[in-house]
Coordinates of C-alpha atoms in Angstrom, one line a residue:
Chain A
X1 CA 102.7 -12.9 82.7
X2 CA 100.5 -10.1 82.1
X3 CA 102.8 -7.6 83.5
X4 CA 103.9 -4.2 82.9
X5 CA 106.9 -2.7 84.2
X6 CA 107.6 0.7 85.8
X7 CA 110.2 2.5 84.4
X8 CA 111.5 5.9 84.6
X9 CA 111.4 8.7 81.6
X10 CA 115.2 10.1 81.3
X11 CA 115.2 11.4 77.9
X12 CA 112.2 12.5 75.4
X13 CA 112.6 13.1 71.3
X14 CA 109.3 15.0 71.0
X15 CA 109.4 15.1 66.9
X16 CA 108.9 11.4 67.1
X17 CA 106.6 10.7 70.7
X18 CA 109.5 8.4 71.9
X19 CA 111.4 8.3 75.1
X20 CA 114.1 6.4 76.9
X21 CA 112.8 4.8 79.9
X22 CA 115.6 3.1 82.8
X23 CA 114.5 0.2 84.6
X24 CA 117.7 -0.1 87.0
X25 CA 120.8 -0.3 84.7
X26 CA 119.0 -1.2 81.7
X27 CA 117.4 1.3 79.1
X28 CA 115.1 1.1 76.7
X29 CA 113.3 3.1 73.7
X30 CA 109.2 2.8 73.8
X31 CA 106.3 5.1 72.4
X32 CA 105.1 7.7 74.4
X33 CA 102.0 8.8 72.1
X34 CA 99.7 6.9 74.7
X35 CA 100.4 8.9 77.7
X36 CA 99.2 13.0 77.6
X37 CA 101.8 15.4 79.5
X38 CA 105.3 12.7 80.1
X39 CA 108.1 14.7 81.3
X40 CA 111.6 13.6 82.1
X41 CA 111.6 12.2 85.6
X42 CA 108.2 10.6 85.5
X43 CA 107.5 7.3 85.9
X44 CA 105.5 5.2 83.5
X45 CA 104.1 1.9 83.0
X46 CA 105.4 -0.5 79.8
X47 CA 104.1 -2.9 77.9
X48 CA 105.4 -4.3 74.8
X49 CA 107.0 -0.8 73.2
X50 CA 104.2 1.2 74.6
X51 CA 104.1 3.4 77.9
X52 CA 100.8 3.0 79.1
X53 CA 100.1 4.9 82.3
X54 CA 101.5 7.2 84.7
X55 CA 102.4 6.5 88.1
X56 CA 103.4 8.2 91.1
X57 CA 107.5 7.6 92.2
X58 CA 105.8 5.8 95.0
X59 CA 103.7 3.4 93.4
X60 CA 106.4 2.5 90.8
X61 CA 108.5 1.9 93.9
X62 CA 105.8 -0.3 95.8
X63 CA 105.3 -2.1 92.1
X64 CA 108.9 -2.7 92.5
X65 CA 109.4 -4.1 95.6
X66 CA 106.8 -6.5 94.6
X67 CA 108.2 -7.9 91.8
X68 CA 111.0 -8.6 93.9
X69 CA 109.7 -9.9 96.5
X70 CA 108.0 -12.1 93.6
X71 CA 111.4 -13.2 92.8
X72 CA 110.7 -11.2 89.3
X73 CA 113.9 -8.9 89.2
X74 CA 116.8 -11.9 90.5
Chain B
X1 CA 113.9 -6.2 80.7
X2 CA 112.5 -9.9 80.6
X3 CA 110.5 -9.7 83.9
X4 CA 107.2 -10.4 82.3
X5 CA 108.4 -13.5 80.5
X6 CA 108.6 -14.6 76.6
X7 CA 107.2 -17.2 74.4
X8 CA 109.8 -18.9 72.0
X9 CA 108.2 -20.9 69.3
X10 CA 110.8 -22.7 67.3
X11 CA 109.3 -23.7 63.3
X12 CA 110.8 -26.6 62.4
X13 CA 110.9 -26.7 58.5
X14 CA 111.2 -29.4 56.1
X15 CA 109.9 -28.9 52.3
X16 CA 107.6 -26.6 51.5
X17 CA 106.0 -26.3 55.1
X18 CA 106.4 -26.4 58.8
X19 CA 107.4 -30.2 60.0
X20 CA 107.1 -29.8 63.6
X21 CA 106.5 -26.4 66.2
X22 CA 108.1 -26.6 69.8
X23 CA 106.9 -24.0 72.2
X24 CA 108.5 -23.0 75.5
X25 CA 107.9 -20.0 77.7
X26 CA 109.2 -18.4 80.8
X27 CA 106.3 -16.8 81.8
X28 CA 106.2 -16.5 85.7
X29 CA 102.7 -18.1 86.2
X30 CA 103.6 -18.8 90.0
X31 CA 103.8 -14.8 90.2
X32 CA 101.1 -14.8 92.2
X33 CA 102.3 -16.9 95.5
X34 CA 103.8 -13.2 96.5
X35 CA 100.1 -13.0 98.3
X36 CA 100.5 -16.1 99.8
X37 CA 100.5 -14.8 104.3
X38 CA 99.2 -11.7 103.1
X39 CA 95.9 -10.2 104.3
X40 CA 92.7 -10.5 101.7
X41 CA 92.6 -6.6 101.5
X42 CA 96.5 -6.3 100.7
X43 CA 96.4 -9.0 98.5
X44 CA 93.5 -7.5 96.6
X45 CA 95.3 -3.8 96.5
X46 CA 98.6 -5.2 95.5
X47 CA 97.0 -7.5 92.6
X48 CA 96.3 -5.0 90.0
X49 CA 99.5 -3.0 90.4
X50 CA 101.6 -6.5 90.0
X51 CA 99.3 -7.8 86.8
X52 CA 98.4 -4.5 85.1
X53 CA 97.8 -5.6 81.7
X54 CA 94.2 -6.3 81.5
X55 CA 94.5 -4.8 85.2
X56 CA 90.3 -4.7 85.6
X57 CA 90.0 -8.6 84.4
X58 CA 93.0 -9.1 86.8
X59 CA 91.1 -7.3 89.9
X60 CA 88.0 -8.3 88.7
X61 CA 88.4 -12.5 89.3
X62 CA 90.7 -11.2 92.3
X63 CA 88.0 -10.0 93.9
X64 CA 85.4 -12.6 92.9
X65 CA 87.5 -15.0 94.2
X66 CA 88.5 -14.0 97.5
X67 CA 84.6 -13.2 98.3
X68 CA 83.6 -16.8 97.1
X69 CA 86.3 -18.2 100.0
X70 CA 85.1 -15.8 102.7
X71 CA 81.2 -16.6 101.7
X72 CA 80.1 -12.6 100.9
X73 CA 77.5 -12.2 99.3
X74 CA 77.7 -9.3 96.0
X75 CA 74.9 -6.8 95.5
X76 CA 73.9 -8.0 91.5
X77 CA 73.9 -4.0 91.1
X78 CA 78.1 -4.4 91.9
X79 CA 78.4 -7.3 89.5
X80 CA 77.0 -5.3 87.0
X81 CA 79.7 -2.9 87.2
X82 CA 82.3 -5.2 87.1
X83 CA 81.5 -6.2 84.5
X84 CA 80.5 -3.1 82.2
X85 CA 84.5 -2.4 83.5
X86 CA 85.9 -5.6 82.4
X87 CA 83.8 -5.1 78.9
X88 CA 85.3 -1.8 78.5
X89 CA 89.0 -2.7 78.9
X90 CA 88.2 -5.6 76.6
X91 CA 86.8 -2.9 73.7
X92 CA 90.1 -1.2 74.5
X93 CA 92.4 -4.2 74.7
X94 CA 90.5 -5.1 70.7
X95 CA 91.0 -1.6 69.6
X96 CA 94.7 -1.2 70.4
X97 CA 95.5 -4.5 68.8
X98 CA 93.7 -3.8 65.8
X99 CA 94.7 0.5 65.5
X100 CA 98.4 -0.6 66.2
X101 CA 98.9 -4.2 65.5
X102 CA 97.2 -4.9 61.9
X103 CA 98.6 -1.6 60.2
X104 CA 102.1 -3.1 60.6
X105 CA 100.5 -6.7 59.8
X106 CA 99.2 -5.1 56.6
X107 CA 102.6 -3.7 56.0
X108 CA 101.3 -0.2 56.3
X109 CA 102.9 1.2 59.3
X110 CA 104.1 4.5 58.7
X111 CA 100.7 5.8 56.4
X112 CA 98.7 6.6 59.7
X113 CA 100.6 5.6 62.8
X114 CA 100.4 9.5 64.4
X115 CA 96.4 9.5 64.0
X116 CA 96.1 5.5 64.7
X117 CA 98.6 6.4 68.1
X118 CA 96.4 9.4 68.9
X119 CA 92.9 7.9 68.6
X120 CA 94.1 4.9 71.0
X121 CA 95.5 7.6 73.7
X122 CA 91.4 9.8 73.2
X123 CA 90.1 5.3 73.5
X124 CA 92.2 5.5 76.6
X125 CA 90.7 8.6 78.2
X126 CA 87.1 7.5 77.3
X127 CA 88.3 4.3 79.6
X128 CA 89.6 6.4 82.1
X129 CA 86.4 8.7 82.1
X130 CA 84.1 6.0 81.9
X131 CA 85.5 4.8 84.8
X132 CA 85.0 7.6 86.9
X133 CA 81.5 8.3 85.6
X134 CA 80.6 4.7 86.8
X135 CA 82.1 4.5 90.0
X136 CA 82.5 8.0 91.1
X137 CA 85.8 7.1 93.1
X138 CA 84.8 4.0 94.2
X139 CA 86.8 0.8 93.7
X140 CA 84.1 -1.4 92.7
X141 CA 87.0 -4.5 93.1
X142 CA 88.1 -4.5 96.8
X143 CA 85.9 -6.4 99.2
X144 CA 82.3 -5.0 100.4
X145 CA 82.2 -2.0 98.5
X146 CA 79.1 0.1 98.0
X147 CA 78.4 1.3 94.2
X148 CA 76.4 4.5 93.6
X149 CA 73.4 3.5 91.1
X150 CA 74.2 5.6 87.8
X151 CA 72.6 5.4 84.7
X152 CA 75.6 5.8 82.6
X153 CA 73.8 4.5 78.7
X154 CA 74.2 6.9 76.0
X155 CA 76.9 9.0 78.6
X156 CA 79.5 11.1 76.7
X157 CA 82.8 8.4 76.8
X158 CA 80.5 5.7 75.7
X159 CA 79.2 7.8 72.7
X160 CA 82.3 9.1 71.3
X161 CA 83.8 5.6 71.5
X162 CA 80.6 4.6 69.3
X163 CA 82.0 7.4 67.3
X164 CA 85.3 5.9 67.0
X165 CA 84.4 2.2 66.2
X166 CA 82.2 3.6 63.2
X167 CA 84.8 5.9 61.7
X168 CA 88.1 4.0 62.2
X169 CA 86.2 0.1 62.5
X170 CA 82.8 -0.5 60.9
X171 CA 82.2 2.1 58.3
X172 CA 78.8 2.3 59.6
X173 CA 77.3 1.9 62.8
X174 CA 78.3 -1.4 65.3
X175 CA 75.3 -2.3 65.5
X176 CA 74.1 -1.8 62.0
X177 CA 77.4 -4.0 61.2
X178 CA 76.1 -6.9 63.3
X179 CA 73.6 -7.1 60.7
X180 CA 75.7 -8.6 58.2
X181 CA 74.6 -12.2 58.2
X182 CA 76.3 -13.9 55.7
X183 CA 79.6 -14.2 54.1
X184 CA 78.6 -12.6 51.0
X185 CA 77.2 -9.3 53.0
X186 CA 80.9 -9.3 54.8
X187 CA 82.7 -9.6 51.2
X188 CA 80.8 -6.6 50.4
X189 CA 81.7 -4.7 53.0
X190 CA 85.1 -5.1 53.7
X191 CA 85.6 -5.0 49.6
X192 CA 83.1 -1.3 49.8
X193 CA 85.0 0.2 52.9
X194 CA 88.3 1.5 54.1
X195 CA 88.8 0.9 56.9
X196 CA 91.3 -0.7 58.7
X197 CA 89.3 -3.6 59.7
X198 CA 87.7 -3.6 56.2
X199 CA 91.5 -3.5 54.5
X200 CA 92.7 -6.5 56.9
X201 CA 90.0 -9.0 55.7
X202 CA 90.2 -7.9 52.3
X203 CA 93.9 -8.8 52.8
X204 CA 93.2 -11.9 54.0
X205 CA 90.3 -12.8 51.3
X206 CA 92.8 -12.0 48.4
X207 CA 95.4 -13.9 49.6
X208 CA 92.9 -17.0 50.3
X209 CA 93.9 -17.3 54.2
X210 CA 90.6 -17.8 55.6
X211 CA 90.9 -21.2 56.3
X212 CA 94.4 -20.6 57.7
X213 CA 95.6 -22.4 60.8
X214 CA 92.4 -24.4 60.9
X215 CA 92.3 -27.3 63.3
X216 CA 90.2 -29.4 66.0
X217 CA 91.3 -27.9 69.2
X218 CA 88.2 -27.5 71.3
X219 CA 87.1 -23.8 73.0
X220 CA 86.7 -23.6 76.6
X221 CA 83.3 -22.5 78.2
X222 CA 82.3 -21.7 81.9
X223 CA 79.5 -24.7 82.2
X224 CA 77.8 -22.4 84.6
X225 CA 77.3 -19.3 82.7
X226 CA 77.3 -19.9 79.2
X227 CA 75.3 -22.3 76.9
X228 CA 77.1 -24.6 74.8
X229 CA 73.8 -25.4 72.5
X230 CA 74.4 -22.2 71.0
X231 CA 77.6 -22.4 69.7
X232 CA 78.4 -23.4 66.3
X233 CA 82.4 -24.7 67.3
X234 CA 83.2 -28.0 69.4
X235 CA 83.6 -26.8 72.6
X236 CA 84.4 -28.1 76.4
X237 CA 82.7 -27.2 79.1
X238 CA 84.5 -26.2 82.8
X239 CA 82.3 -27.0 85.7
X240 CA 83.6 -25.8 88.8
X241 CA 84.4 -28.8 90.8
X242 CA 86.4 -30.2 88.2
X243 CA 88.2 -26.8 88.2
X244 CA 88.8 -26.7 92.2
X245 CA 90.0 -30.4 91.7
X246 CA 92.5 -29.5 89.2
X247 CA 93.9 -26.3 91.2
X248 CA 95.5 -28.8 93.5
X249 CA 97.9 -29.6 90.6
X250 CA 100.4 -26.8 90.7
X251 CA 101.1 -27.2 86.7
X252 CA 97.7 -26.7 86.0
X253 CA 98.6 -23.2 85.8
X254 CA 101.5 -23.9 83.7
X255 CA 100.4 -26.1 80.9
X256 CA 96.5 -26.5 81.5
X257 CA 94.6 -29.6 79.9
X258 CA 90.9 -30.2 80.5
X259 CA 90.0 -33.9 80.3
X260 CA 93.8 -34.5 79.0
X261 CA 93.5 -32.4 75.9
X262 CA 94.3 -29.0 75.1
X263 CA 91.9 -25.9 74.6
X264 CA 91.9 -22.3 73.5
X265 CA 90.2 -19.7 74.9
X266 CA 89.5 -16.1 73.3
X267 CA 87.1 -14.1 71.2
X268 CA 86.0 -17.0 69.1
X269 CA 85.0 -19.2 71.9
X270 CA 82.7 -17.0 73.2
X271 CA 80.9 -15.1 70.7
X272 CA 78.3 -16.1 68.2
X273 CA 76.2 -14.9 65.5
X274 CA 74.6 -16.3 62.5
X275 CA 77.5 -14.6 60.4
X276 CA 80.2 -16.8 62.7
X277 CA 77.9 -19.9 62.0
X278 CA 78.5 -19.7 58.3
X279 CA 81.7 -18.7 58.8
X280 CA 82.5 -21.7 60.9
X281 CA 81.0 -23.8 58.7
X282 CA 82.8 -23.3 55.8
X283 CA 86.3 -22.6 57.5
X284 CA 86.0 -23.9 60.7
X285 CA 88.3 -22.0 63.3
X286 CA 90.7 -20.2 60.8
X287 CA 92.0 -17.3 60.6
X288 CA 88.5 -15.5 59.0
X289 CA 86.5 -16.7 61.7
X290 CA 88.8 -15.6 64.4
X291 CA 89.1 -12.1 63.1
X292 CA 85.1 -11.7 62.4
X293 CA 85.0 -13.3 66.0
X294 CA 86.7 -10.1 67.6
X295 CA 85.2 -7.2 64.9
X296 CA 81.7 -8.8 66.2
X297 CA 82.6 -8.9 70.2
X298 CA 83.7 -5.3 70.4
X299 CA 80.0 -4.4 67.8
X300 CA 78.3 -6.4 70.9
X301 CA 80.1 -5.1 73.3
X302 CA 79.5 -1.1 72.4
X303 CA 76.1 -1.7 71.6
X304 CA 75.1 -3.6 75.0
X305 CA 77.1 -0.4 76.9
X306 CA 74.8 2.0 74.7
X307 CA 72.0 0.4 75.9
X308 CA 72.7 -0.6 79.3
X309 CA 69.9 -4.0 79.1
X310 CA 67.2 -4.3 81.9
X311 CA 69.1 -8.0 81.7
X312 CA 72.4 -7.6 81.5
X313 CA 74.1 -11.3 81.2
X314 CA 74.6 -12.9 84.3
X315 CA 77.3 -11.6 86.9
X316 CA 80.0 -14.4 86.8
X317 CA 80.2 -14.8 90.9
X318 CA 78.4 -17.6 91.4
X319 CA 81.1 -20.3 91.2
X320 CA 80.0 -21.9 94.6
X321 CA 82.9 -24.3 96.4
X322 CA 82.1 -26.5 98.7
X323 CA 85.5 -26.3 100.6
X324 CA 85.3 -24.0 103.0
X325 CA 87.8 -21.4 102.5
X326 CA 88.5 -21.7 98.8
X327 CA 87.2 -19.3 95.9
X328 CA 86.7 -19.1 92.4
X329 CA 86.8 -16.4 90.1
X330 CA 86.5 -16.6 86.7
X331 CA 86.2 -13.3 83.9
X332 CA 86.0 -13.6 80.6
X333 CA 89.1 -11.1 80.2
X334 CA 90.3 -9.3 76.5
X335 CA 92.3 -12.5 75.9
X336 CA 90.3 -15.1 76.8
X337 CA 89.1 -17.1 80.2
X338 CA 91.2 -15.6 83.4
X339 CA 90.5 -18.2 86.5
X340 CA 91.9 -16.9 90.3
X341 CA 91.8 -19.8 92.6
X342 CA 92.2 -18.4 96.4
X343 CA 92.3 -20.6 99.5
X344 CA 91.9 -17.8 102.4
X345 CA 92.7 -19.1 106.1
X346 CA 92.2 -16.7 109.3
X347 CA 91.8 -13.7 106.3
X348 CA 95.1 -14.2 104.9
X349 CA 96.1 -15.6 101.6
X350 CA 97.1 -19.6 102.1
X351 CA 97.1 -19.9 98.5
X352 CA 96.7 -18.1 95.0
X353 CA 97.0 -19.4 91.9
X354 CA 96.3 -17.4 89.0
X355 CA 95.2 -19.5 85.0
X356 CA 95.7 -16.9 82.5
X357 CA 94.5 -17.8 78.9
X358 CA 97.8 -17.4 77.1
X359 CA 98.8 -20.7 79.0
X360 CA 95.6 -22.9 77.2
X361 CA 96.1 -21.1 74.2
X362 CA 100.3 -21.3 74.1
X363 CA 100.4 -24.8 75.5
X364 CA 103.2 -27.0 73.5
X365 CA 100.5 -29.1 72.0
X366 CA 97.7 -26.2 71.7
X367 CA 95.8 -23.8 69.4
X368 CA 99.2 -22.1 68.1
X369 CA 100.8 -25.2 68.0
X370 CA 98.1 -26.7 65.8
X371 CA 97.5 -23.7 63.7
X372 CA 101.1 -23.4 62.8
X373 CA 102.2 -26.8 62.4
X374 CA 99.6 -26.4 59.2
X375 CA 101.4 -23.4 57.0
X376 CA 103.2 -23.8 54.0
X377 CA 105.4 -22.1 52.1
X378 CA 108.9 -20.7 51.6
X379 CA 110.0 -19.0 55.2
X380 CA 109.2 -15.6 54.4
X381 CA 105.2 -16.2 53.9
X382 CA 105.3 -18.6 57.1
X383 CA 106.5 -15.8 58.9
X384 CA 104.2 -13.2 57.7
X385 CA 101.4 -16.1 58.1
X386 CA 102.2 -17.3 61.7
X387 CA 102.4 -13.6 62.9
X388 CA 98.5 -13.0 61.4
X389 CA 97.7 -16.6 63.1
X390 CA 99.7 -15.2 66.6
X391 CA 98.0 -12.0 66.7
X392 CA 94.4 -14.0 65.9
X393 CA 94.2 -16.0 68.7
X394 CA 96.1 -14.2 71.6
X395 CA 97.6 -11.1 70.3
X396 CA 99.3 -9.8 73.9
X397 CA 102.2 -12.0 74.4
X398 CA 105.5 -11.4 73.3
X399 CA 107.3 -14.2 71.5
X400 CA 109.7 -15.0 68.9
X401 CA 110.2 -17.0 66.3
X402 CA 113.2 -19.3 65.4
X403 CA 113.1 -21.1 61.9
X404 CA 114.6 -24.3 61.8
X405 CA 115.0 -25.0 57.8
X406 CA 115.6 -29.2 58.1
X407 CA 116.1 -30.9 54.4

């Protein structure tokens, strides 16, 4: 519900704006043409094929922890 | 990757047309009990980083709520801000759907997805800029928080989004647009432009879909804030002691009913015009009026942040409770109505219970169940025809669709 999930960059196909993003063990393909300067190793937030922000390894890390303690990620 | 929940709506066909629509989703509407023993000002900094779509409508009834339970009173000048920053993320949240969504609704994808990508990620940085212009650092949504008074009408973010809307929306200027009146001015347009919006209701005019999905759900309005004499659609009204009363069912949030029936909530309940009027009156809530109902929000919504009015509509923090301890707060987010309902004891968090619209709206016997249980045809045309209807009424969700063919 209205959520976005952080996920981290670990490969980038510049000719077409997408990347591979890693959320734990799972990995996924999503649009990076919303998000100026994305390099491998960042961490960004998704939302329906889209990276939409940004955000620090720490607040993707706090984001996490909440979703679990929200019983999100079992 | 199914944290945030999905929407599957199975079509149940029979003939030439849909027989029945089931609807079940695993949203996690009790996300928000993670507050629950936490202190008002963690709760508040946590919120927008757990619900960051529509993440200023999120903060933004967060914030009203928890100072209705601990009885703060809001500068109006604060409001104010709130809610230019809740109308800006809805101009956005509009904008991405239609740049993005409708290109691949019309089939047309791959003619201008680099520019249409590109001109969302400059509507972005106006957001983001806006932001900072109107707050200078501040965050206008945690509790007592002083606003520096800036006139920010006519400032650069809000001018080249005008820009935007009249190139790549209107044709000509918003609020030249919200001039058309009648249905025979819009035909004109939309038939003597090229735009994207233009192109999509020409779409829908040639294929004779305005009407689509029509049906007799009512809209939801805040009693309060908004009057219901104006509107030209049956509508229910929330008053707010109504609302606290049903907060102490904890499915409300799951599969809300006002009065025992269902309701939507989004653009079309809450805009008007006289061009809406006659479009409601000759095809009620279908899929025309919806569409016209969003194109005429975001006109409003630039125009009214070009001008910055010496009466800005009211600030939406005024939902007293009498139960000491308890709060309210209600925003009229991208998608629709977004109600936080707070009960704070000793400053921490004793209960939160958050009502997004996509639960009125995706309710098993709601607005998309009613809309689709009305198409016809063979499955391929109800598929292209409930995605149009989908992306109408509440075009964030992810769902899917499973057709049922029955003979």
């Amino acid at each position: 519900m209205c959520l976005a999930l952080p996920a981290k960059i670990i490969a980038i196909d510049e000719t077409t704006d997408m990347a591979t993003v890693a959320l734990g063990e799972v990995k996924k393909e999503v649009s990076i043409a919303l998000v100026e300067d994305v390099k491998i190793n960042d961490f960004v937030l998704i939302h329906v094929g889209y990276a939409l922000n940004k955000i620090s390894p720490e607040e993707a890390e706090r984001t996490l922890q909440l979703f679990a303690e929200a019983g999100l990620t079992e | 990757m199914g944290i945030e929940g999905f929407i599957d709506i199975q079509l149940i066909m029979k003939g030439s047309g849909i027989n029945d629509v089931e609807i079940r989703s695993s949203r996690p509407v009790y996300a928000s009990r993670v507050f629950i023993g936490k202190s008002v000002n963690k709760s508040l900094t946590m919120l927008p980083l757990l619900f960051s779509i529509c993440g200023v409508a999120q903060a933004c009834a967060g914030v009203r709520a928890c100072e209705q339970a601990l009885g703060l009173k809001v500068p109006v000048q604060l409001e104010q801000v709130r809610n230019k920053l809740v109308n800006m993320e809805t101009l956005r949240e509009h904008l991405w759907r239609i740049l993005l969504d409708w290109p691949i609704l019309l089939d047309e994808q791959s003619l201008n997805q680099p520019l249409q990508t590109q001109e969302m990620s400059q509507i972005i940085k106006h957001q983001n800029d806006y932001r900072k212009l109107l707050t200078a650092g501040s965050n206008p949504f945690l509790l007592e928080q002083e606003i520096p008074s800036v006139c920010v009408a006519n400032c650069q973010p809000i001018s080249k989004l005008n820009q935007i809307l009249e190139k790549s929306i209107f044709a000509l200027s918003p609020d030249k647009w919200l001039k058309i009146d009648s249905i025979e001015k819009l035909q004109h347009w939309f038939e003597s432009s090229e735009t994207i919006a233009a192109r999509f209701l020409k779409k829908i005019h040639q294929n004779q879909w305005q009407s689509l999905g029509r049906n007799h759900i009512k809209g939801l309005l805040l009693l309060e804030t908004e009057g219901l004499e104006t509107k030209s659609l049956e509508m229910e009204a929330l008053d707010i002691d109504t609302l606290y009363a049903q907060f102490e069912n904890e499915t409300f949030v799951k599969q809300p009913l006002w009065e025992d029936k269902c309701c939507e909530t989004n653009s079309l309940t809450r805009v008007d015009s006289p061009l809406l009027q006659e479009l409601h009156r000759q095809w009620g809530n279908g899929l025309m009026s919806r569409l016209v109902a969003r194109l005429t929000e975001m006109a409003q919504i630039i125009c009214e942040l070009l001008d910055e009015p010496e009466n800005p509509s009211p600030a939406m923090n005024q939902n007293r409770c009498n139960i000491q301890g308890n709060g309210i707060g209600v925003v009229n987010a991208a998608r629709g109505l977004l109600i936080h309902h707070v009960s704070v004891e000793q400053e921490r968090i004793k209960k939160y219970q958050i009502l997004a619209p996509t639960e009125w709206n995706f309710h098993p016997q709601g607005v998309v169940t009613q809309s689709l249980a009305c198409l016809q045809g063979d499955s391929e045309q109800i598929k292209i025809q409930a995605d149009l209807l989908i992306n109408a009424i509440d075009p964030c969700v992810g769902y899917k669709f499973l057709l049922d063919k029955r003979e």
